[in-house]
Coordinates of C-alpha atoms in Angstrom, one line a residue:
X1 CA -30.2 -6.2 55.4
X2 CA -28.6 -3.9 57.5
X3 CA -27.7 -0.7 57.1
X4 CA -25.5 0.4 54.3
X5 CA -26.1 -3.5 53.0
X6 CA -27.2 -4.1 49.7
X7 CA -27.3 -7.2 47.2
X8 CA -28.9 -8.0 43.7
X9 CA -31.8 -10.6 42.3
X10 CA -30.1 -13.5 40.8
X11 CA -30.5 -12.1 37.3
X12 CA -28.5 -8.8 38.2
X13 CA -31.6 -7.0 37.1
X14 CA -32.1 -5.3 40.5
X15 CA -30.1 -3.9 43.5
X16 CA -31.9 -3.0 46.4
X17 CA -30.0 -1.2 49.3
X18 CA -30.4 -0.5 53.4
X19 CA -29.7 3.3 54.3
X20 CA -30.5 5.3 56.9
X21 CA -32.6 8.2 56.1
X22 CA -34.9 11.4 58.5
X23 CA -34.0 9.2 61.2
X24 CA -35.2 5.4 60.3
X25 CA -34.2 3.2 57.8
X26 CA -35.0 3.2 54.1
X27 CA -35.4 0.5 51.6
X28 CA -34.0 1.6 48.2
X29 CA -34.6 0.0 44.7
X30 CA -33.3 0.6 41.1
X31 CA -33.2 -1.1 38.5
X32 CA -29.6 -1.5 37.0
X33 CA -28.8 -0.8 33.6
X34 CA -26.9 -2.8 31.6
X35 CA -26.4 -5.8 29.0
X36 CA -28.7 -9.2 29.4
X37 CA -26.6 -12.3 28.5
X38 CA -27.4 -15.7 30.0
X39 CA -30.2 -14.7 32.4
X40 CA -28.4 -12.0 34.1
X41 CA -27.3 -8.5 34.2
X42 CA -24.1 -6.9 33.3
X43 CA -23.3 -3.7 34.1
X44 CA -21.6 -0.8 31.9
X45 CA -18.3 -1.8 32.1
X46 CA -18.6 -5.2 34.0
X47 CA -16.5 -8.8 32.1
X48 CA -17.8 -11.7 32.5
X49 CA -16.0 -14.7 31.0
X50 CA -18.1 -17.4 28.5
X51 CA -18.1 -19.5 26.0
X52 CA -16.3 -18.9 22.3
X53 CA -19.1 -19.6 20.1
X54 CA -18.3 -22.4 17.3
X55 CA -14.8 -22.3 19.3
X56 CA -12.9 -25.1 20.7
X57 CA -14.3 -24.4 23.6
X58 CA -13.2 -24.6 26.2
X59 CA -9.8 -24.0 24.8
X60 CA -10.2 -20.8 24.4
X61 CA -13.0 -18.7 26.4
X62 CA -14.1 -15.6 25.6
X63 CA -14.7 -12.5 27.6
X64 CA -17.0 -9.9 27.5
X65 CA -17.5 -6.4 29.1
X66 CA -20.4 -4.6 28.3
X67 CA -20.7 -0.2 26.6
X68 CA -23.0 1.4 26.2
X69 CA -22.8 2.5 22.1
X70 CA -22.9 5.1 20.0
X71 CA -27.0 4.8 20.1
X72 CA -27.6 4.8 23.6
X73 CA -28.1 0.7 23.4
X74 CA -26.2 -1.2 25.6
X75 CA -23.8 -3.9 23.6
X76 CA -21.7 -6.1 24.3
X77 CA -18.1 -6.0 23.0
X78 CA -15.1 -9.2 23.0
X79 CA -12.6 -8.0 26.1
X80 CA -9.8 -10.9 26.0
X81 CA -9.4 -14.4 25.3
X82 CA -9.0 -16.7 27.8
X83 CA -6.7 -19.7 27.0
X84 CA -6.7 -23.4 28.5
X85 CA -4.9 -26.2 28.7
X86 CA -5.8 -29.9 30.1
X87 CA -4.3 -31.3 33.3
X88 CA -1.6 -33.0 32.0
X89 CA -3.4 -36.0 34.6
X90 CA -6.7 -35.7 32.3
X91 CA -5.4 -37.2 29.2
X92 CA -6.1 -40.4 28.9
X93 CA -9.7 -39.6 29.8
X94 CA -11.8 -41.1 26.9
X95 CA -15.2 -38.8 28.3
X96 CA -14.6 -35.3 27.2
X97 CA -16.5 -34.2 30.7
X98 CA -14.5 -35.6 32.5
X99 CA -11.7 -34.1 31.3
X100 CA -9.9 -31.0 33.7
X101 CA -8.5 -27.7 31.6
X102 CA -6.4 -25.1 34.0
X103 CA -5.5 -21.5 33.1
X104 CA -3.0 -20.2 31.2
X105 CA -3.0 -17.0 29.9
X106 CA -5.6 -13.9 29.1
X107 CA -4.5 -12.4 26.0
X108 CA -5.8 -9.5 24.6
X109 CA -6.7 -9.1 21.2
X110 CA -4.6 -9.2 18.5
X111 CA -1.4 -10.1 21.2
X112 CA 0.8 -13.0 19.9
X113 CA 2.0 -15.3 22.1
X114 CA 5.5 -16.6 21.1
X115 CA 6.5 -20.0 22.2
X116 CA 10.7 -21.0 22.3
X117 CA 12.5 -24.1 21.2
X118 CA 15.8 -22.6 22.2
X119 CA 17.1 -19.2 20.5
X120 CA 14.6 -19.7 17.7
X121 CA 10.9 -19.3 17.5
X122 CA 8.7 -22.3 17.7
X123 CA 5.1 -21.1 17.4
X124 CA 3.7 -18.1 17.0
X125 CA 0.1 -17.3 17.4
X126 CA -2.4 -14.7 18.3
X127 CA -6.0 -13.9 19.3
X128 CA -8.8 -12.5 16.9
X129 CA -12.0 -11.8 16.4
X130 CA -12.7 -13.5 14.0
X131 CA -15.9 -12.7 13.6
X132 CA -18.8 -10.7 16.0
X133 CA -18.1 -12.3 19.1
X134 CA -16.0 -15.3 18.4
X135 CA -12.4 -14.9 19.0
X136 CA -9.9 -17.1 17.0
X137 CA -6.5 -18.2 17.7
X138 CA -4.5 -17.6 14.1
X139 CA -1.0 -18.6 13.1
X140 CA 1.2 -15.4 12.6
X141 CA 3.7 -14.9 9.9
X142 CA 6.6 -12.2 9.2
X143 CA 5.3 -10.7 6.2
X144 CA 8.1 -10.9 3.3
X145 CA 5.4 -9.7 0.1
X146 CA 6.8 -6.5 0.6
X147 CA 10.9 -7.0 0.1
X148 CA 9.5 -9.0 -2.9
X149 CA 7.9 -6.0 -4.6
X150 CA 10.5 -3.8 -3.5
X151 CA 13.3 -6.4 -5.0
X152 CA 11.1 -7.2 -8.7
X153 CA 10.4 -3.8 -9.0
X154 CA 14.9 -3.3 -8.9
X155 CA 15.2 -5.7 -11.5
X156 CA 12.7 -5.0 -13.9
X157 CA 14.8 -1.5 -13.9
X158 CA 17.7 -3.3 -14.8
X159 CA 15.4 -5.1 -17.6
X160 CA 14.7 -1.6 -18.5
X161 CA 18.0 -0.6 -19.1
X162 CA 19.1 -3.8 -21.0
X163 CA 16.4 -3.0 -23.4
X164 CA 17.3 0.5 -23.6
X165 CA 20.6 -0.9 -25.1
X166 CA 19.6 -3.5 -27.1
X167 CA 17.1 -1.3 -28.8
X168 CA 20.3 1.6 -29.6
X169 CA 22.5 -1.0 -30.5
X170 CA 21.5 -5.1 -30.9
X171 CA 17.7 -4.6 -32.4
X172 CA 17.5 -8.2 -33.1
X173 CA 17.6 -9.1 -29.9
X174 CA 14.7 -7.2 -29.1
X175 CA 12.4 -10.5 -30.3
X176 CA 13.5 -11.3 -26.7
X177 CA 11.1 -8.5 -25.2
X178 CA 8.2 -9.8 -27.6
X179 CA 5.3 -12.8 -27.2
X180 CA 5.7 -15.4 -25.2
X181 CA 8.9 -14.5 -24.5
X182 CA 8.0 -12.1 -21.7
X183 CA 8.0 -14.5 -19.6
X184 CA 11.2 -14.2 -19.3
X185 CA 11.8 -11.1 -17.7
X186 CA 8.7 -11.6 -15.7
X187 CA 10.4 -15.0 -14.0
X188 CA 13.6 -13.0 -13.7
X189 CA 12.1 -10.4 -11.7
X190 CA 10.5 -12.7 -9.7
X191 CA 14.2 -15.0 -9.3
X192 CA 15.4 -11.9 -7.2
X193 CA 12.0 -11.2 -5.9
X194 CA 11.5 -14.9 -4.5
X195 CA 15.5 -14.7 -3.7
X196 CA 15.7 -11.1 -1.6
X197 CA 11.6 -11.8 0.5
X198 CA 13.0 -16.0 1.3
X199 CA 16.5 -14.3 2.5
X200 CA 14.2 -11.8 4.5
X201 CA 12.6 -14.0 5.9
X202 CA 14.5 -17.7 6.8
X203 CA 17.8 -15.2 6.9
X204 CA 16.4 -12.6 8.9
X205 CA 13.8 -13.5 11.4
X206 CA 13.3 -12.3 14.3
X207 CA 14.5 -14.4 17.0
X208 CA 14.9 -14.4 20.9
X209 CA 17.7 -12.9 21.0
X210 CA 17.0 -10.0 18.5
X211 CA 13.4 -9.6 20.2
X212 CA 15.5 -9.2 23.6
X213 CA 17.8 -6.5 22.3
X214 CA 15.0 -4.5 21.2
X215 CA 12.9 -4.8 23.5
X216 CA 12.0 -2.0 25.5
X217 CA 13.9 0.8 22.7
X218 CA 10.2 -0.1 20.5
X219 CA 8.4 -0.4 23.8
X220 CA 9.4 3.4 24.7
X221 CA 10.4 4.7 21.1
X222 CA 6.5 2.9 20.0
X223 CA 4.7 2.3 23.0
X224 CA 3.5 -1.3 21.6
X225 CA 5.8 -5.1 22.9
X226 CA 7.6 -5.9 20.1
X227 CA 6.4 -9.9 20.2
X228 CA 3.7 -8.2 18.8
X229 CA 5.0 -6.9 15.3
X230 CA 5.3 -9.1 12.3
X231 CA 9.0 -8.0 11.4
X232 CA 12.5 -8.9 10.2
X233 CA 15.8 -7.3 12.5
X234 CA 19.3 -7.2 10.7
X235 CA 21.4 -7.8 14.0
X236 CA 24.8 -8.8 12.6
X237 CA 26.7 -9.3 16.2
X238 CA 25.2 -11.1 19.3
X239 CA 24.5 -8.7 22.0
X240 CA 26.2 -10.4 24.9
X241 CA 29.3 -11.9 23.5
X242 CA 29.8 -9.8 20.3
X243 CA 29.9 -12.6 18.3
X244 CA 28.4 -12.4 14.5
X245 CA 25.5 -13.9 14.5
X246 CA 26.6 -15.9 10.7
X247 CA 22.8 -17.0 10.2
X248 CA 21.8 -13.2 9.5
X249 CA 24.8 -12.0 7.9
X250 CA 24.2 -14.2 5.2
X251 CA 20.7 -11.8 4.7
X252 CA 22.6 -8.7 4.7
X253 CA 25.6 -10.2 2.0
X254 CA 22.1 -11.9 -0.1
X255 CA 20.3 -8.7 -0.4
X256 CA 23.1 -6.6 -1.4
X257 CA 24.3 -9.0 -3.6
X258 CA 20.6 -8.9 -5.2
X259 CA 21.2 -5.2 -4.7
X260 CA 24.5 -4.9 -6.3
X261 CA 23.8 -6.9 -9.5
X262 CA 20.7 -5.0 -10.6
X263 CA 22.2 -1.6 -10.0
X264 CA 25.7 -3.0 -12.2
X265 CA 23.6 -3.8 -15.2
X266 CA 22.4 -1.0 -15.5
X267 CA 25.1 1.4 -14.8
X268 CA 26.8 -1.2 -17.3
X269 CA 24.7 -0.4 -20.2
X270 CA 24.3 3.2 -19.5
X271 CA 27.6 4.1 -19.8
X272 CA 28.3 1.5 -22.5
X273 CA 25.7 3.5 -24.4
X274 CA 27.4 6.7 -24.0
X275 CA 30.5 5.5 -25.6
X276 CA 29.1 3.6 -28.6
X277 CA 27.1 6.7 -28.6
X278 CA 30.5 8.6 -29.5
X279 CA 31.3 6.4 -32.3
X280 CA 28.1 6.4 -33.8
X281 CA 27.3 10.2 -33.9
X282 CA 31.2 11.2 -34.0
X283 CA 30.5 12.3 -38.0
X284 CA 26.8 13.8 -36.8
X285 CA 26.5 17.7 -37.9
X286 CA 25.9 19.8 -34.6
X287 CA 22.1 19.4 -34.2
X288 CA 22.9 16.1 -33.9
X289 CA 25.1 16.4 -31.5
X290 CA 23.5 19.2 -29.5
X291 CA 20.1 15.8 -29.6
X292 CA 23.3 13.6 -28.0
X293 CA 24.3 15.7 -24.9
X294 CA 20.5 15.9 -24.5
X295 CA 19.8 11.9 -24.4
X296 CA 22.7 12.0 -22.4
X297 CA 21.5 14.1 -20.1
X298 CA 18.5 12.1 -19.6
X299 CA 20.6 9.1 -18.9
X300 CA 22.5 10.1 -16.6
X301 CA 19.8 11.3 -14.4
X302 CA 17.2 8.3 -14.8
X303 CA 21.1 6.3 -13.4
X304 CA 21.3 8.9 -10.8
X305 CA 17.7 9.1 -10.0
X306 CA 17.1 5.5 -8.9
X307 CA 20.9 5.6 -6.8
X308 CA 19.7 7.9 -4.7
X309 CA 15.8 6.8 -4.4
X310 CA 16.8 3.1 -4.4
X311 CA 19.7 2.2 -4.2
X312 CA 21.1 4.4 -1.4
X313 CA 18.0 4.4 0.5
X314 CA 18.1 0.7 1.4
X315 CA 22.1 0.3 1.2
X316 CA 22.0 2.6 4.2
X317 CA 18.7 0.7 6.3
X318 CA 20.6 -2.6 5.5
X319 CA 24.8 -2.2 6.5
X320 CA 24.2 0.8 9.3
X321 CA 24.1 -1.9 12.1
X322 CA 27.4 -3.2 10.4
X323 CA 28.9 -0.5 11.6
X324 CA 27.9 -0.7 15.3
X325 CA 27.0 3.5 15.6
X326 CA 25.7 4.5 18.8
X327 CA 22.1 5.7 17.3
X328 CA 18.0 4.8 18.2
X329 CA 16.4 6.7 15.6
X330 CA 13.2 5.4 13.4
X331 CA 14.0 4.9 9.7
X332 CA 10.4 4.3 8.2
X333 CA 10.8 8.1 6.9
X334 CA 14.0 6.7 4.6
X335 CA 11.6 4.4 3.3
X336 CA 9.0 7.4 2.1
X337 CA 11.5 7.7 -0.6
X338 CA 10.7 5.1 -2.6
X339 CA 7.7 6.2 -3.3
X340 CA 9.4 9.3 -4.8
X341 CA 10.3 6.7 -8.1
X342 CA 7.7 6.8 -10.5
X343 CA 7.3 10.8 -10.6
X344 CA 10.5 11.1 -10.9
X345 CA 11.1 9.3 -13.2
X346 CA 8.3 10.7 -15.1
X347 CA 9.3 14.5 -14.6
X348 CA 12.9 13.7 -16.4
X349 CA 11.1 12.0 -19.1
X350 CA 8.7 15.2 -19.2
X351 CA 11.8 17.8 -18.8
X352 CA 13.0 17.0 -22.1
X353 CA 10.3 15.1 -23.5
X354 CA 10.6 17.2 -26.9
X355 CA 14.7 15.8 -27.5
X356 CA 14.1 12.8 -26.5
X357 CA 11.0 12.3 -29.1
X358 CA 13.6 13.6 -31.6
X359 CA 16.3 11.5 -30.8
X360 CA 14.4 8.5 -30.0
X361 CA 13.8 9.4 -34.1
X362 CA 17.6 9.4 -35.0
X363 CA 18.7 5.9 -33.1
X364 CA 15.2 4.6 -34.4
X365 CA 14.2 3.5 -30.8
X366 CA 10.6 3.0 -29.8
X367 CA 8.8 3.0 -26.8
X368 CA 6.2 1.2 -25.8
X369 CA 4.0 3.8 -24.0
X370 CA 0.1 4.7 -23.7
X371 CA -0.7 8.4 -25.3
X372 CA -3.8 10.7 -25.6
X373 CA -4.4 12.7 -28.2
X374 CA -7.5 15.4 -28.2
X375 CA -9.4 16.3 -31.2
X376 CA -12.6 18.0 -31.4
X377 CA -14.9 16.0 -30.1
X378 CA -12.9 13.4 -30.3
X379 CA -10.3 11.5 -27.5
X380 CA -8.2 9.1 -28.6
X381 CA -6.3 6.8 -26.3
X382 CA -3.7 4.7 -27.4
X383 CA -0.2 3.1 -27.9
X384 CA 2.3 3.5 -30.5
X385 CA 3.2 -0.4 -30.4
X386 CA 1.1 -3.7 -30.1
X387 CA 1.4 -5.1 -26.4
X388 CA 2.5 -8.3 -25.5
X389 CA 3.1 -9.8 -29.0
X390 CA -1.1 -9.2 -29.4
X391 CA -1.7 -7.9 -32.9
X392 CA -4.6 -9.0 -33.7
X393 CA -7.7 -6.5 -34.5
X394 CA -9.5 -8.1 -31.4
X395 CA -6.8 -8.6 -29.0
X396 CA -4.4 -5.1 -29.9
X397 CA -6.9 -3.4 -26.8
X398 CA -6.7 -5.4 -24.5
X399 CA -3.3 -4.6 -22.8
X400 CA -4.8 -0.6 -23.4
X401 CA -7.8 -2.4 -21.4
X402 CA -6.1 -4.0 -18.6
X403 CA -4.2 -0.3 -18.0
X404 CA -7.8 0.7 -17.1
X405 CA -8.3 -2.0 -14.8
X406 CA -5.9 -1.3 -12.3
X407 CA -6.5 2.7 -12.7
X408 CA -10.1 1.6 -12.2
X409 CA -8.9 -0.4 -9.2
X410 CA -6.8 1.9 -7.6
X411 CA -9.3 4.9 -7.5
X412 CA -11.7 2.1 -5.8
X413 CA -8.9 1.2 -3.5
X414 CA -9.2 4.5 -2.2
X415 CA -12.4 4.8 -1.4
X416 CA -12.0 1.5 0.8
X417 CA -9.0 3.4 2.6
X418 CA -11.4 6.5 3.3
X419 CA -14.3 3.5 5.4
X420 CA -11.5 2.0 6.8
X421 CA -10.3 4.7 8.9
X422 CA -13.6 5.8 9.1
X423 CA -15.0 2.7 10.8
X424 CA -11.8 2.9 12.7
X425 CA -12.9 5.9 14.5
X426 CA -16.7 5.3 15.0
X427 CA -17.7 2.4 14.3
X428 CA -14.6 -0.7 15.7
X429 CA -17.1 -3.0 15.4
X430 CA -17.0 -3.2 11.9
X431 CA -13.8 -3.8 11.0
X432 CA -14.1 -8.1 11.4
X433 CA -14.7 -7.1 7.4
X434 CA -11.3 -5.9 7.0
X435 CA -9.4 -9.3 8.7
X436 CA -8.5 -12.5 7.5
X437 CA -10.9 -14.1 4.4
X438 CA -12.9 -11.5 5.1
X439 CA -10.8 -8.9 3.2
X440 CA -11.6 -11.0 -0.4
X441 CA -14.5 -8.4 -0.3
X442 CA -12.5 -6.1 -1.0
X443 CA -10.2 -7.7 -3.4
X444 CA -13.7 -8.5 -5.2
X445 CA -15.5 -4.7 -4.8
X446 CA -11.9 -3.2 -6.6
X447 CA -11.6 -6.0 -8.8
X448 CA -15.6 -5.3 -9.9
X449 CA -14.9 -1.7 -10.8
X450 CA -11.8 -2.4 -12.5
X451 CA -13.6 -5.3 -14.7
X452 CA -16.4 -2.5 -15.0
X453 CA -14.4 0.3 -16.2
X454 CA -12.2 -1.6 -18.5
X455 CA -15.1 -4.0 -20.4
X456 CA -16.7 -1.1 -20.7
X457 CA -13.8 1.2 -22.6
X458 CA -12.9 -1.9 -24.4
X459 CA -16.5 -2.5 -25.6
X460 CA -18.6 1.0 -25.6
X461 CA -14.8 3.1 -26.6
X462 CA -13.5 0.5 -29.9
X463 CA -12.1 2.6 -32.4
X464 CA -14.3 2.2 -35.8
X465 CA -14.2 3.6 -39.6
X466 CA -15.9 6.3 -37.9
X467 CA -13.5 6.9 -35.4
X468 CA -10.6 6.3 -38.0
X469 CA -12.0 8.0 -41.2
X470 CA -12.5 11.3 -38.5
X471 CA -8.7 10.6 -36.9
X472 CA -7.0 9.5 -39.7
X473 CA -5.3 12.7 -41.0
X474 CA -5.0 13.7 -37.3
X475 CA -3.0 11.5 -35.8
X476 CA -0.6 10.9 -39.8
X477 CA 0.3 14.5 -38.7
X478 CA 0.7 14.6 -35.7
X479 CA 2.5 10.7 -34.7
X480 CA 2.9 10.0 -38.7
X481 CA 1.4 7.1 -38.6
X482 CA -1.4 5.0 -39.3
X483 CA -4.1 5.4 -36.8
X484 CA -5.5 1.8 -38.5
X485 CA -2.0 -0.2 -36.9
X486 CA -2.4 1.6 -33.5
X487 CA -4.3 -0.2 -30.7
X488 CA -6.3 2.8 -28.9
X489 CA -9.9 3.6 -28.1
X490 CA -11.6 6.4 -28.8
X491 CA -14.8 8.6 -27.0
X492 CA -16.1 10.2 -30.0
X493 CA -19.4 11.1 -29.0
X494 CA -21.1 12.6 -31.7
X495 CA -21.2 11.3 -35.5
X496 CA -18.4 14.1 -37.7
X497 CA -20.9 14.1 -40.7
X498 CA -25.1 14.5 -39.8
X499 CA -23.7 15.2 -36.4
X500 CA -25.6 12.2 -34.7
X501 CA -25.2 11.6 -31.3
X502 CA -23.6 8.1 -31.0
X503 CA -25.4 6.2 -28.0
X504 CA -23.0 3.3 -27.7
X505 CA -20.1 5.3 -27.1
X506 CA -21.7 7.6 -25.0
X507 CA -22.4 5.0 -22.8
X508 CA -18.4 4.3 -22.2
X509 CA -18.4 7.6 -20.7
X510 CA -21.2 7.2 -18.9
X511 CA -20.0 4.3 -17.3
X512 CA -16.4 6.0 -16.2
X513 CA -18.1 8.9 -15.4
X514 CA -20.3 6.6 -13.0
X515 CA -18.2 4.5 -11.5
X516 CA -15.2 7.5 -10.9
X517 CA -18.2 9.8 -9.3
X518 CA -19.4 7.2 -6.7
X519 CA -15.5 6.6 -5.9
X520 CA -14.8 10.0 -5.2
X521 CA -18.2 10.1 -3.4
X522 CA -17.2 7.7 -0.5
X523 CA -14.1 9.3 -0.8
X524 CA -15.5 12.3 0.5
X525 CA -18.8 11.3 2.4
X526 CA -16.1 9.7 4.6
X527 CA -14.0 12.5 4.9
X528 CA -16.6 15.2 5.6
X529 CA -18.8 12.4 8.3
X530 CA -14.8 11.8 9.8
X531 CA -14.6 16.0 9.9
X532 CA -18.5 16.8 11.6
X533 CA -18.9 14.0 13.9
X534 CA -14.8 14.7 15.6
X535 CA -16.2 17.4 16.6
X536 CA -18.6 16.0 18.9
X537 CA -16.2 13.9 20.0
X538 CA -13.3 15.7 20.7
X539 CA -15.0 19.1 22.7
X540 CA -14.5 17.7 25.7
X541 CA -10.6 16.8 24.6
X542 CA -7.4 18.5 26.2
X543 CA -5.8 21.5 24.5
X544 CA -3.8 19.3 23.1
X545 CA -5.7 16.7 22.4
X546 CA -7.3 19.5 20.0
X547 CA -4.4 20.2 18.3
X548 CA -3.5 16.5 16.8
X549 CA -7.0 16.8 15.6
X550 CA -6.9 19.8 13.8
X551 CA -3.6 18.4 12.4
X552 CA -5.8 15.4 11.5
X553 CA -8.7 17.3 9.2
X554 CA -5.8 19.6 7.2
X555 CA -4.6 15.6 7.0
X556 CA -7.7 14.4 5.5
X557 CA -8.5 17.8 3.8
X558 CA -5.2 17.3 1.4
X559 CA -5.6 13.2 1.2
X560 CA -9.1 13.8 -0.5
X561 CA -7.5 16.8 -2.1
X562 CA -4.4 15.4 -3.7
X563 CA -6.5 12.5 -5.6
X564 CA -8.9 15.2 -6.6
X565 CA -5.9 16.9 -8.6
X566 CA -4.0 13.9 -9.6
X567 CA -6.5 11.5 -10.1
X568 CA -10.1 12.7 -10.7
X569 CA -9.9 15.5 -12.0
X570 CA -7.3 14.1 -14.6
X571 CA -9.4 11.8 -16.3
X572 CA -12.5 13.5 -16.5
X573 CA -11.3 16.2 -18.5
X574 CA -10.1 13.3 -20.6
X575 CA -13.1 12.0 -21.2
X576 CA -15.5 15.0 -20.5
X577 CA -13.3 17.2 -23.5
X578 CA -14.9 15.8 -26.2
X579 CA -18.6 16.3 -25.3
X580 CA -17.6 20.1 -26.3
X581 CA -16.9 19.6 -29.3
X582 CA -13.5 22.5 -29.1
X583 CA -11.9 23.7 -31.5
X584 CA -8.5 22.1 -30.2
X585 CA -5.9 19.2 -31.3
X586 CA -3.6 18.9 -28.3
X587 CA -2.0 15.8 -26.9
X588 CA -3.2 15.3 -23.6
X589 CA -1.0 12.4 -22.5
X590 CA 1.4 14.0 -19.8
X591 CA -1.9 14.3 -18.2
X592 CA -1.5 10.6 -17.5
X593 CA 2.0 11.1 -16.1
X594 CA 0.0 12.9 -13.2
X595 CA -1.1 9.8 -11.6
X596 CA 1.6 8.8 -10.7
X597 CA 2.6 11.6 -8.3
X598 CA -0.2 10.3 -6.8
X599 CA 2.2 7.5 -3.4
X600 CA 5.2 10.1 -3.3
X601 CA 2.5 13.2 -2.6
X602 CA 0.1 10.7 0.0
X603 CA 3.5 10.3 1.5
X604 CA 4.7 14.0 1.7
X605 CA 1.4 15.0 2.7
X606 CA 1.9 12.7 6.4
X607 CA 4.9 14.3 6.6
X608 CA 4.4 17.4 6.2
X609 CA 1.0 18.5 8.7
X610 CA 2.2 15.7 11.8
X611 CA 4.3 17.1 13.4
X612 CA 5.4 14.2 15.4
X613 CA 6.4 13.5 12.1
X614 CA 8.5 16.7 11.7
X615 CA 10.1 16.1 14.7
X616 CA 11.2 12.5 14.7
X617 CA 12.7 14.1 11.2
X618 CA 14.7 16.3 12.7
X619 CA 15.9 13.8 15.8
X620 CA 16.6 11.9 13.1
X621 CA 19.4 13.9 11.1
X622 CA 21.1 15.3 14.7
X623 CA 21.3 11.7 15.8
X624 CA 22.7 11.2 12.4
X625 CA 25.7 13.5 12.4
X626 CA 25.8 13.4 16.2
X627 CA 27.0 9.3 15.3
X628 CA 29.5 10.7 13.3
X629 CA 30.7 13.1 15.0
X630 CA 32.0 10.5 17.7
X631 CA 35.5 8.3 17.3
X632 CA 34.2 6.3 19.4
X633 CA 31.2 3.6 19.7
X634 CA 30.7 -0.1 21.0
X635 CA 28.9 -3.6 20.1
X636 CA 26.1 -2.9 22.5
X637 CA 24.9 0.6 21.0
X638 CA 24.7 -1.5 17.5
X639 CA 22.5 -0.7 15.8
X640 CA 18.9 -3.0 14.3
X641 CA 16.0 -2.6 12.4
X642 CA 12.6 -4.3 12.8
X643 CA 8.9 -2.2 11.0
X644 CA 6.7 -1.2 12.9
X645 CA 3.0 -0.7 11.4
X646 CA 0.3 2.0 12.9
X647 CA -3.2 1.9 10.9
X648 CA -3.2 5.8 9.8

């Protein structure tokens, strides 16, 4: 070795160098820390290519890199995928060892590679880590399932108004809402959901024209490549020659036809109810006329609210590109309004609840609702009517148990969300458990606790003779119905006669509280761990990043606090109040309304806390106002939309 030279041993674990020192030469030997692979040491951040374990090597190999983990140990991680294809002149080779492959492309993890057939996308694939250290190519499809749900919910709203109209003026047709006839409305909502989603999937698919047109705008706005995003796009005009893209425009017509049909049904039924009610009550007393005004107020609000929250936003998003305005704004904030509807509808009912109940009696209208009544040492969860035509003694409680299944599954899903957030920040290697077939783990997780919750309520909290005798007079006086006729389940931990503990019933309470506390503990543990570990992670960060951390922590606190107030405390009050045997008799069903506030509250938290969302909202307002103030616009400024998803 000449002075200044160095070399490594064959496996890279020892490095030797020659240098001048104290007027002479000195040989320095040092051990090289790093990852050991195939008999060789690789230093931190060093990359090497290896065969993809269990894959189609060498059609798809993997580039690994060495990292030092939080534990201090060296770990190898997937850096990129390496794509090869066979050489054309070796296709006829019969011996696989003689086939020659050529390098095509380095693919970053989750990078989408698109092949086109003309302007249409032929194939979309991306490289993902299917298992720890193993990669694979998967087909990428656009996600149209969200639009199916949106259209199905709009259709369900119109079905709701049809039911109300028939309940008042043509109750002979109400048999269509009982038993197997309910399948009609399930098919009705599913039909328009499929028409909406399939129309979006085929007519509004992101083709090469849309990708070329939006590439710079999406890159500048979100710092992502548009080809890597699942999405659909409304682009009715060709950006080059201004010609109409009829295939894309058919998607717009399909959406607006469905939206207008459902909205027309709602307004027709609502207006008809108002007109016919005038004739029905013209000879009624002044008190009954007052109740009619209250009914009409409710009706107007229940048409106006979905108009503002559901129909106007989707109309703006879909139709704005037709006007070719010179704007470039993120419209995702508009979609947040969709989550406000459940809370808004509940607030309307709560606002006129007493008058609405009287009006319902006048018009002989029955609503299928879930209610709760707390009386001394009991809490009765019941419905006023049989659900899905189930009237057998053993079967009529099944729909209520199904409701509790969903409640528990949603609470479990919240804890899964916090697990994902924790791993996304501090242990990204485990995120493969949220990809592909591993998602089945979390579906089974939520379903397990949903079944445990609902089965526990169905078997442990069933209404027996003791419950019926204890609550018969209270339910008769409060709701004018016999308790034996009601589907329901009851918490009654003490025997009303001798005060002994009803252990079978109490086991139902313990079952519920165990599930609720487990999910809440997971949420609080992950939230607190993220906060405490983040402090160490950002202590050397800049002031700007520290500010982002404060926003993150504030969001985290609110996103733990909100379900605490809206989900966990209400169910704890309802279930545990009977244990204290207080001298009360109150309908506590209104507490269930708080559950529907959560989707809207979660969106509002993010918009309120994260400064970027507030700034974006202000930009949206200024840009929207400025665009309508212009008298001219060009086709080059045509607005089109694609959806961008960032993990939280």
